[in-house]
Coordinates of C-alpha atoms in Angstrom, one line a residue:
X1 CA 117.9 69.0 71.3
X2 CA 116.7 65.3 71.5
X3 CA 113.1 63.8 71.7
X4 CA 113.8 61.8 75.1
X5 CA 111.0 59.6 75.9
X6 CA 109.4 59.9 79.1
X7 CA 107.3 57.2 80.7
X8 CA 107.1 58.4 83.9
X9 CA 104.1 60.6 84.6
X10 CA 101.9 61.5 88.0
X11 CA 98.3 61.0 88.4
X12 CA 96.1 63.6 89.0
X13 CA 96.2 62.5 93.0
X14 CA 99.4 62.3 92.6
X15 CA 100.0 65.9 91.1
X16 CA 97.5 67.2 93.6
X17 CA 99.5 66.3 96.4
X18 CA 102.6 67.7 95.3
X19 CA 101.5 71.0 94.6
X20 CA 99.6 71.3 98.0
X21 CA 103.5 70.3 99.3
X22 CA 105.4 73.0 97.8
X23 CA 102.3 75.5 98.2
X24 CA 102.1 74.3 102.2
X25 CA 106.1 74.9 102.4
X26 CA 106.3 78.0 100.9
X27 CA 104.2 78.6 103.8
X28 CA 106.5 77.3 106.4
X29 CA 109.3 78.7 105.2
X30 CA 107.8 82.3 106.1
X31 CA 106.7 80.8 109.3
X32 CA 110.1 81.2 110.1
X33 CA 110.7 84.7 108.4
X34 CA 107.7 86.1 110.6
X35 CA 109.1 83.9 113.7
X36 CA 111.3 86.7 115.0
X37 CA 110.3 90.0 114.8
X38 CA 106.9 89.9 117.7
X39 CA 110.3 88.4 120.0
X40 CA 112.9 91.0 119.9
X41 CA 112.0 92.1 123.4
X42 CA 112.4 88.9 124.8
X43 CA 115.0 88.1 122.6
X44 CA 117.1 90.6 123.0
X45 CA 117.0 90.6 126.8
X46 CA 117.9 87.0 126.7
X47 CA 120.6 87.3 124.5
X48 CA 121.7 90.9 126.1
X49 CA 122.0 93.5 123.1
X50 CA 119.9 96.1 121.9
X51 CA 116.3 95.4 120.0
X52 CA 118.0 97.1 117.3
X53 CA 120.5 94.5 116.7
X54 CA 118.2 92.2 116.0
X55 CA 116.6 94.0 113.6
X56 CA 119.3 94.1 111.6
X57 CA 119.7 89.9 112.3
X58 CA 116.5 90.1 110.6
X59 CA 117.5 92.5 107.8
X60 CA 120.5 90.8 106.5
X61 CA 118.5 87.2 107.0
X62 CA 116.4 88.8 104.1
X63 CA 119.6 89.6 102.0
X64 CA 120.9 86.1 103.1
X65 CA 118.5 84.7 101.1
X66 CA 117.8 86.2 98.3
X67 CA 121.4 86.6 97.5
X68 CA 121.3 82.7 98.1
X69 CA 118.1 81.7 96.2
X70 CA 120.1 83.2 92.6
X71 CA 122.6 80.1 93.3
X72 CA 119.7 78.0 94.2
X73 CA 117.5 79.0 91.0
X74 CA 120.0 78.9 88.4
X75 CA 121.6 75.1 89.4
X76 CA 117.6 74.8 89.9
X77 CA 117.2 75.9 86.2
X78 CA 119.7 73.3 84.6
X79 CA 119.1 70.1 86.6
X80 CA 116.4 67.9 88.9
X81 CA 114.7 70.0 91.1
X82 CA 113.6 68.1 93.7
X83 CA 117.1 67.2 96.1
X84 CA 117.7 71.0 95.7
X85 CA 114.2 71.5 97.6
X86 CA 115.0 68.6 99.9
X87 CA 118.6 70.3 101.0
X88 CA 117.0 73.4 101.4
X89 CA 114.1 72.5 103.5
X90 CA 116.4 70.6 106.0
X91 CA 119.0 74.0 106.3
X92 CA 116.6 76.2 107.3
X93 CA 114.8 73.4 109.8
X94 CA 118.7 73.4 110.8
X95 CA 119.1 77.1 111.2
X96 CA 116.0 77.5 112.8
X97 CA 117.0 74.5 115.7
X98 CA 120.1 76.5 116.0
X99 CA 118.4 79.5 116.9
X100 CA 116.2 78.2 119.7
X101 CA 119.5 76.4 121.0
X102 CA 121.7 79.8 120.9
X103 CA 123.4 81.0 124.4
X104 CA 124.5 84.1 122.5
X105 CA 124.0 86.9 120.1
X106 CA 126.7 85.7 117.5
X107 CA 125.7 82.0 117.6
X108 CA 121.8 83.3 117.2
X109 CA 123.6 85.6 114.4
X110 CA 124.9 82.3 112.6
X111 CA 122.2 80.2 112.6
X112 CA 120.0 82.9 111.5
X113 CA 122.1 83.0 108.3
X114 CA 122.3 79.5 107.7
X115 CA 118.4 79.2 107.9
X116 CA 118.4 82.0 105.6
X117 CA 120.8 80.2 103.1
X118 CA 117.7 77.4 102.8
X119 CA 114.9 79.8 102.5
X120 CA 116.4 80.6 99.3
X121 CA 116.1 77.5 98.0
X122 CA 112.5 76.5 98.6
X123 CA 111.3 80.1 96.9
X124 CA 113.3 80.4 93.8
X125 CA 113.1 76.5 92.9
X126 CA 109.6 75.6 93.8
X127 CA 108.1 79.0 92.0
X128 CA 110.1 77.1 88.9
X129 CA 108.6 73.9 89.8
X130 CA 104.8 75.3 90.7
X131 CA 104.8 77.4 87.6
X132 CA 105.4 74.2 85.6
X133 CA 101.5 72.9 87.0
X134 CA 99.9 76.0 85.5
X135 CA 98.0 77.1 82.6
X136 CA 98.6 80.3 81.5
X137 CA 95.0 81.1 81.8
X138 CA 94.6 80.4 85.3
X139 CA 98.3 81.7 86.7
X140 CA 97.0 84.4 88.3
X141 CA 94.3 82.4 90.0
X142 CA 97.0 79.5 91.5
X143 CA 99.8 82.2 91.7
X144 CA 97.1 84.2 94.3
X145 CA 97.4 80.5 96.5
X146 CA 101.4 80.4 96.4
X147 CA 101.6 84.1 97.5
X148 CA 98.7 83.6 99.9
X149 CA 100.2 80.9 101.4
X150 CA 103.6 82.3 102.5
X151 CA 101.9 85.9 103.4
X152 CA 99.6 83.5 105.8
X153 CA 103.0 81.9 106.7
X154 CA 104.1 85.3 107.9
X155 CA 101.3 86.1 109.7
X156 CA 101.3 82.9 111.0
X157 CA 105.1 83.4 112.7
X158 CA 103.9 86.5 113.7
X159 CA 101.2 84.9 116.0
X160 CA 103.3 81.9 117.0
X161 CA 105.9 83.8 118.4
X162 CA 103.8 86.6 119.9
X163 CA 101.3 83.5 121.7
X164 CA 103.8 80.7 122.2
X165 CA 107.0 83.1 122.5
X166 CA 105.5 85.3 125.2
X167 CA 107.1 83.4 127.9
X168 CA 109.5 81.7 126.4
X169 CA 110.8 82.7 123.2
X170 CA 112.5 79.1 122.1
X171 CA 109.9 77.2 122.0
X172 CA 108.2 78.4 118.7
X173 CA 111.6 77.7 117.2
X174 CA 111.7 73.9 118.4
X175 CA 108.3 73.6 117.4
X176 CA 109.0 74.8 113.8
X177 CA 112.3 72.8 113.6
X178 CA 110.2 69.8 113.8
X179 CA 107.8 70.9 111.2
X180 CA 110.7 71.8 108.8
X181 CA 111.9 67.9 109.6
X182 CA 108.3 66.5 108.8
X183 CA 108.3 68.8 105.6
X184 CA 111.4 67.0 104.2
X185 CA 110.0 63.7 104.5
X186 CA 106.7 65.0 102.5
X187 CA 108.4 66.0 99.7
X188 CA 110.0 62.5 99.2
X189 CA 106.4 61.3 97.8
X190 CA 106.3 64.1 95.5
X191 CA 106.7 63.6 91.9
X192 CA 109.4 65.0 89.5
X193 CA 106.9 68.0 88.1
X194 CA 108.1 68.1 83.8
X195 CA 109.9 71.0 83.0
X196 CA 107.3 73.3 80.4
X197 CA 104.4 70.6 80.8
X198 CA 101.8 73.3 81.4
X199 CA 102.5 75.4 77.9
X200 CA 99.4 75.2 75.7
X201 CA 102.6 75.4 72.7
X202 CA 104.7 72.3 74.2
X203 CA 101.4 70.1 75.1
X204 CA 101.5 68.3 72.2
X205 CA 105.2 67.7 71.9
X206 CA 105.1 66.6 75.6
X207 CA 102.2 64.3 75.5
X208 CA 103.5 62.8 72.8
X209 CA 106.2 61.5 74.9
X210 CA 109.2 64.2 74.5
X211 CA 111.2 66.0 76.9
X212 CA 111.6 69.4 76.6
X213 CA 115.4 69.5 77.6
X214 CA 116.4 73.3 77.0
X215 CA 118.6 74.8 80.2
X216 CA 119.7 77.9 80.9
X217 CA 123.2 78.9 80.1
X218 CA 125.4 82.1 81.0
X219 CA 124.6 83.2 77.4
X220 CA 121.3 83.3 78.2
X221 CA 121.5 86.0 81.4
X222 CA 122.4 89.3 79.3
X223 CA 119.0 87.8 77.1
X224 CA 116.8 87.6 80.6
X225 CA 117.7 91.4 81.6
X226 CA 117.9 92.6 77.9
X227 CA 114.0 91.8 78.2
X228 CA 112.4 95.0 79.4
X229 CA 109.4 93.8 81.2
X230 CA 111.9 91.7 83.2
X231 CA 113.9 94.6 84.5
X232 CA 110.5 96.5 85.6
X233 CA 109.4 93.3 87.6
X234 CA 112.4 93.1 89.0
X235 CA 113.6 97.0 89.8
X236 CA 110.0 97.3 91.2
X237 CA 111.0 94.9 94.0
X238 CA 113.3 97.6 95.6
X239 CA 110.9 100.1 96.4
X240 CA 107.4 98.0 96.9
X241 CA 110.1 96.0 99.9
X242 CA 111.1 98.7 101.2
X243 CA 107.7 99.8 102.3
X244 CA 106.6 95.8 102.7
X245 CA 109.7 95.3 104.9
X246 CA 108.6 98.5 106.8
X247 CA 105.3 96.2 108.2
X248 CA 107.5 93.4 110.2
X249 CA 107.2 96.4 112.7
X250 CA 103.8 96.7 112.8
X251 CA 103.3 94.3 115.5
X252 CA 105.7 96.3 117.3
X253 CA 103.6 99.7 116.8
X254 CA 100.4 97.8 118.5
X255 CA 102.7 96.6 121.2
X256 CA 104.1 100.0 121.8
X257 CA 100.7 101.3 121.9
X258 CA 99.3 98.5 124.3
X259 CA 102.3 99.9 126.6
X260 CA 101.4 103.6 126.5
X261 CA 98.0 102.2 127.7
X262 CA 99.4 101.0 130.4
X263 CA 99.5 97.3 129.6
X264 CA 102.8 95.0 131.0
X265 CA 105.3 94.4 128.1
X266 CA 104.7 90.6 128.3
X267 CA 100.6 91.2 127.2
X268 CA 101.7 94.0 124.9
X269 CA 103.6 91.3 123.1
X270 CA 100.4 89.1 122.7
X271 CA 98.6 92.2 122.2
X272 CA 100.4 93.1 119.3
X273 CA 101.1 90.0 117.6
X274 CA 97.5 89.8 117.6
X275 CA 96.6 93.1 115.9
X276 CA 99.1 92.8 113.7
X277 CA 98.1 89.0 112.5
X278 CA 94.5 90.4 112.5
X279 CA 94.9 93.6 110.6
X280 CA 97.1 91.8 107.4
X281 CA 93.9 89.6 106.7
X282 CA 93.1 91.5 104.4
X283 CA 96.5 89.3 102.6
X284 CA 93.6 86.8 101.9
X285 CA 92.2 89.1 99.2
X286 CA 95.0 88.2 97.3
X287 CA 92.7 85.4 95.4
X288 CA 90.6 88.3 94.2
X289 CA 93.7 89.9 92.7
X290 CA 94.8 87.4 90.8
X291 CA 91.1 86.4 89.5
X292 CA 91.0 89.9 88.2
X293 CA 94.3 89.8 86.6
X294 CA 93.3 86.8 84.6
X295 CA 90.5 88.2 83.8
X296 CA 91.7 91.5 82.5
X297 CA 95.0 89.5 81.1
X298 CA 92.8 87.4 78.5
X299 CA 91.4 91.1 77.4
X300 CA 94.8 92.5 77.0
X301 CA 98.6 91.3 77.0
X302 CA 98.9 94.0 79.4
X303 CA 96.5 93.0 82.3
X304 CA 97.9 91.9 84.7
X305 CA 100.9 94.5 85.2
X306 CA 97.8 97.3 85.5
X307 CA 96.4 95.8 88.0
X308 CA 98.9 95.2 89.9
X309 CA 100.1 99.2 89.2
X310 CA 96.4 100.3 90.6
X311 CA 96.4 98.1 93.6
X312 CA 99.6 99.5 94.9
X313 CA 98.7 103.2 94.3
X314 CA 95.5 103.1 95.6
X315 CA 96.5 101.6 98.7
X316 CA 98.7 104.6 99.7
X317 CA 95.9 106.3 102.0
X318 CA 94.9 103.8 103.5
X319 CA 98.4 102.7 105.3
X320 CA 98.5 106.1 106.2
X321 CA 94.9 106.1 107.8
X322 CA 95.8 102.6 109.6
X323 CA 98.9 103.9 111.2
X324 CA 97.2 106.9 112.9
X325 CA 93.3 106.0 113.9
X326 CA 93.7 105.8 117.8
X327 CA 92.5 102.7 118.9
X328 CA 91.1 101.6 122.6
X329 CA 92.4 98.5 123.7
X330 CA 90.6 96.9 126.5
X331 CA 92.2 93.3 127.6
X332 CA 93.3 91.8 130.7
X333 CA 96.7 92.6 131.7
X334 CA 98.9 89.8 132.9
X335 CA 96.0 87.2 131.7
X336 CA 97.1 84.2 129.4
X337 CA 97.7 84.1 126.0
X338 CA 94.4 82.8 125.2
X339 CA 91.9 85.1 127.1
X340 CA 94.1 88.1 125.2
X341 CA 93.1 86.7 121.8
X342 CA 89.7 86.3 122.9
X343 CA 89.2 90.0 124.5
X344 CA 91.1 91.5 121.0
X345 CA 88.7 89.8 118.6
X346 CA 85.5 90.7 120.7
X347 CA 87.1 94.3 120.5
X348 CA 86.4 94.5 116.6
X349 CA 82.8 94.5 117.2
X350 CA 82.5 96.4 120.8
X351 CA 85.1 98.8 120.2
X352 CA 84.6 101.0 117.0
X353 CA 87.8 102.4 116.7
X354 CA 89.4 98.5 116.1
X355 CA 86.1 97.7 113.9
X356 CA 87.4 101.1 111.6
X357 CA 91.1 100.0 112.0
X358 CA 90.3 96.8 110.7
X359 CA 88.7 97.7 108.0
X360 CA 91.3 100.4 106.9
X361 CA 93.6 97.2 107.0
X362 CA 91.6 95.0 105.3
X363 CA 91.4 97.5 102.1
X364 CA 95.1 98.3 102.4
X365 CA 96.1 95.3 102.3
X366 CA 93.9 93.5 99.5
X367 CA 94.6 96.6 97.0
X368 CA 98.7 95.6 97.2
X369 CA 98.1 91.6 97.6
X370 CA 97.3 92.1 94.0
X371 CA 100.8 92.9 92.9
X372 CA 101.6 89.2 94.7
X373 CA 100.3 87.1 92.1
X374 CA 100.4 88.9 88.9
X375 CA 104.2 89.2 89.7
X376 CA 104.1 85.8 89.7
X377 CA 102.0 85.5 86.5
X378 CA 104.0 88.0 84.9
X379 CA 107.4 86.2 85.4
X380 CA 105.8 83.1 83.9
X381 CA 103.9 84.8 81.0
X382 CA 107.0 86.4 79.5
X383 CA 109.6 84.0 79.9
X384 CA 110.4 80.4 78.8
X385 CA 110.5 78.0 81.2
X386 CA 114.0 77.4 81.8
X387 CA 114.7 80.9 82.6
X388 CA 112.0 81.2 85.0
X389 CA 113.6 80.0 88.4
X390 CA 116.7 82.6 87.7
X391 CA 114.3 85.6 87.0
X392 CA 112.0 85.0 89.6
X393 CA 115.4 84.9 92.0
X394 CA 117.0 88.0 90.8
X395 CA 113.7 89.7 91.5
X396 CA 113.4 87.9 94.6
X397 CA 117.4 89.2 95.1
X398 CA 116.2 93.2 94.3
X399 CA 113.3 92.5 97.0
X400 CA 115.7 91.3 99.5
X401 CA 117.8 94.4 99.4
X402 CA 114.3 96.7 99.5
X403 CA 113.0 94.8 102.5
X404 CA 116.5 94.2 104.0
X405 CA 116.6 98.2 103.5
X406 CA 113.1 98.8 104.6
X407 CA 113.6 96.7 107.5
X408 CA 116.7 97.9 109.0
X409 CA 116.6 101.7 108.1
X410 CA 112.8 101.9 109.6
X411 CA 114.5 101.1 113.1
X412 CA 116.9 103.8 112.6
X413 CA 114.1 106.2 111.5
X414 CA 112.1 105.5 114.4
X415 CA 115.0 106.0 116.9
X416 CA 115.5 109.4 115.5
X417 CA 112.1 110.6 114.9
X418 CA 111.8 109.6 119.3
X419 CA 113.1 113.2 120.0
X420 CA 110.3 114.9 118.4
X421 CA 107.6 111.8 118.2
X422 CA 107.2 110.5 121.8
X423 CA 106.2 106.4 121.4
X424 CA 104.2 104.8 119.4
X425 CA 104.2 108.0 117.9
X426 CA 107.5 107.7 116.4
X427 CA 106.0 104.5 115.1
X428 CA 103.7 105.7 113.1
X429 CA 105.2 108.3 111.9
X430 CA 108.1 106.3 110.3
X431 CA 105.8 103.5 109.5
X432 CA 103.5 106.0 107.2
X433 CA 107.2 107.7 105.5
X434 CA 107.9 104.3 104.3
X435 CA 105.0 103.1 102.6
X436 CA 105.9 106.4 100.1
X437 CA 107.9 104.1 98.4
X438 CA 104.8 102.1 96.8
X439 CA 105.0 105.3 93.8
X440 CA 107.4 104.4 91.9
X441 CA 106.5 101.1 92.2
X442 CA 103.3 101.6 91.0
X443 CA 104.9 103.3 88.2
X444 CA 107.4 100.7 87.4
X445 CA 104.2 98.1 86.8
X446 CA 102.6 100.9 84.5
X447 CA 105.9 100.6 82.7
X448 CA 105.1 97.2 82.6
X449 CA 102.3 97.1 81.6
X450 CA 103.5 98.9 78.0
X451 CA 106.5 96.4 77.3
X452 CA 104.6 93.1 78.8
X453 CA 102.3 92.6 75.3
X454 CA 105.5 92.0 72.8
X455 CA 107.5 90.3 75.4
X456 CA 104.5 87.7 75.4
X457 CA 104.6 87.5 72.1
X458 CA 108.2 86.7 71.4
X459 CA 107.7 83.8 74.5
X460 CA 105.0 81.7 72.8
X461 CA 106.7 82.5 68.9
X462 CA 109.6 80.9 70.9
X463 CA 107.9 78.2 72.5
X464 CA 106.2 77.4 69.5
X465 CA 109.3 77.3 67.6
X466 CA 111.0 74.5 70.0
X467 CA 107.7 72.5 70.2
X468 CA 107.7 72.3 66.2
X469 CA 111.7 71.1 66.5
X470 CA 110.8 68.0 69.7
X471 CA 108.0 67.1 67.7
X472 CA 110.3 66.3 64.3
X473 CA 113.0 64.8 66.4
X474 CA 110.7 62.9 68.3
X475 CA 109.4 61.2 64.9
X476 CA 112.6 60.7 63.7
X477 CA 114.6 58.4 66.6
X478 CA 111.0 56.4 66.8
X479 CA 111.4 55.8 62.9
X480 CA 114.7 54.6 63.6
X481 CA 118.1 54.5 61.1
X482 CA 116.3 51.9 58.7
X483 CA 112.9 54.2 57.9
X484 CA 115.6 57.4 57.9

């Protein structure tokens, strides 16, 4: 490999700003994942086909992508980041137009998919990118803001299209297509983010002026899944989506129960969006997930996969507590958007059952936001920085098929669990089946948690390995051929 010289370098304002870019779009872009689901009513009356077909629009959107972000990651992996994010950002803004614009369920269908084709890039490439910003020491800590950020972009979606979809369900997609233009433009100020600059083993080589210029190769994929902590973060992903990808319905269990209270479907939308964007706050405790997997991960090369193993596990009861407390809702029916909102927050503190719902949620949900960023972490910690982009994209590939799974066979399971589960009933029912699948997912981050310490190790023998090699060929083109 060659010492390049590299005289272009940000400023700390400079850096600042681009990491708040790709953290704020990694937001957006699961704006327009949560977009859909609180409109499949409206939606599907619009577009005349059962709510069930647009769950599966939603399923295969999640396939879409991840299947997508692999391509993405790996052409990501061996050359400049920063068009790839560009080209992506401006498909989904494009799919997402399309979608507000469609007449029918096929063209819907289409541009779905080629929004979905973007949102693969902006994950896979700028975890690659982010991941080059970060110490190892504090991973955890940042990686807590880049999860946070696109599970507050979900929620987000969810209350757009519940609050500005409730009476008509395109406008939150011609609002968002605008913001996905605006996004594109912001990353043209960003700065081209050095490829390893964060590794405490290349920091001298690359302050010294030297590229580090190793790509991935096809030689190198049997070497990423011969790596066993790799294939635990990454088989994980099937069963912890499956139960994740379970939740996009949640805001259809509140709406379902609004109804059996005798509410009109149009509030019961706001009504659920609401609960639902209310109860996953407890996303926010993410933060205190990864702080505690730093923490524990400077004790031991193995602590940030146990975390992550006793946050899932411990959630279990919770979810199933959440999805069968009875609540009392008390709102106006057929009031606007705003005096709903109002009349659901003032229920946490009049109405116990909501106050106890809440908090069920809020527990549930910080226990498994800890898997969030120490996956992260974990991706980074055992694998050089070249690989990274690919790995975190098959991983994010496996999690497409669990939620894609979880997403699409939930529907089925509560049409067929309506015979002896009258709704929302049936909602909860299937809702509390599918979060079984956090188990073996907590058991494939114990797993982890044994073959993460050598994996470690090998990475920084590695790194340290190629820093000693762009150091000596760094000296010897400055020398020149006449001191050689």
């Amino acid at each position: 490999m060659s010492g390049t010289r590299i005289s272009r370098r940000g400023n700390a304002a400079h850096r600042l700003y681009s990491v708040v870019v790709f953290v704020v779009l990694a937001s957006l872009d699961n704006v327009a994942i949560g977009l859909v689901p609180p409109l499949y009513g409206p939606i599907s009356a619009a577009l005349d086909v059962p709510q069930r077909m647009l769950g599966l629009v939603t399923a295969v959107s999640f396939l879409v992508s991840a299947v997508a972000a692999v391509g993405w990651a790996y052409v990501g992996d061996r050359t400049n980041r920063k068009p790839l994010l560009m080209v992506g950002t401006l498909l989904w803004a494009a799919g997402t137009g399309g979608s507000a614009l469609a007449g029918g369920y096929a063209t819907f269908l289409t541009a779905q998919f080629v929004g979905a084709v973007g949102l693969g890039a902006v994950g896979s490439v700028g975890f690659s990118v982010v991941t080059d910003l970060i110490s190892p020491r504090r991973r955890g800590l940042v990686m807590s803001f880049w999860g946070l950020s696109q599970g507050v972009g979900t929620l987000a979606g969810t209350l757009l299209g519940g609050v500005l979809g409730s009476t008509d369900w395109r406008r939150p997609f011609l609002l968002l297509t605008g913001v996905g233009l605006a996004a594109t433009v912001a990353y043209l100020f960003t700065y081209d983010i050095r490829r390893g600059q964060s590794e405490p083993e290349l920091a001298g080589a690359i302050d010294a002026g030297n590229e580090y210029d190793y790509r991935i190769s096809r030689a190198d994929l049997p070497r990423i899944l011969a790596r066993r902590t790799n294939r635990w973060l990454i088989l994980q992903g099937l069963t912890a989506q499956a139960a994740f990808g379970s939740l996009v319905w949640l805001p259809v269990l509140f709406s379902q129960r609004a109804e059996a209270q005798g509410y009109s479907p149009a509030t019961a939308v706001v009504v659920g969006s609401v609960f639902a964007t209310l109860f996953q706050l407890g996303g926010v405790l993410s933060i205190v997930g990864g702080l505690v997997g730093d923490a524990l991960q400077r004790r031991t090369p193995s602590g940030r996969a146990m975390v992550a193993a006793v946050g899932i596990l411990a959630a279990l009861p919770f979810y199933l507590v959440l999805f069968f407390v009875p609540i009392r809702i008390d709102v106006p029916d057929g009031a606007g958007s705003g005096a709903v909102v109002t009349a659901v927050l003032s229920s946490v503190f009049t109405e116990p059952s909501v106050g106890l719902s809440l908090l069920t949620a809020v527990v549930a949900l910080a226990l498994t936001s800890a898997n969030s960023p120490n996956w992260f972490a974990l991706i980074a910690d055992v694998n050089p920085p070249e690989h990274r982009g690919t790995v975190y994209s098959l991983g994010n590939l496996v999690n497409g098929v669990g939620r894609a799974a979880g997403n699409g066979l939930v529907g089925v399971a509560f049409a067929g669990l309506r015979a002896a589960f009258p709704p929302p009933l049936n909602y909860a029912v299937g809702l509390a089946a599918f979060q079984l699948f956090f188990i073996p997912t907590g058991i494939m981050y114990w797993l982890a948690a044994r073959t993460s310490p050598r994996d470690i190790a090998q990475v920084h023998d590695l790194l340290h390995a190629r820093a000693g090699r762009l150091e000596s060929e760094g000296r010897l083109e400055s020398e020149g051929p006449a001191e050689r």
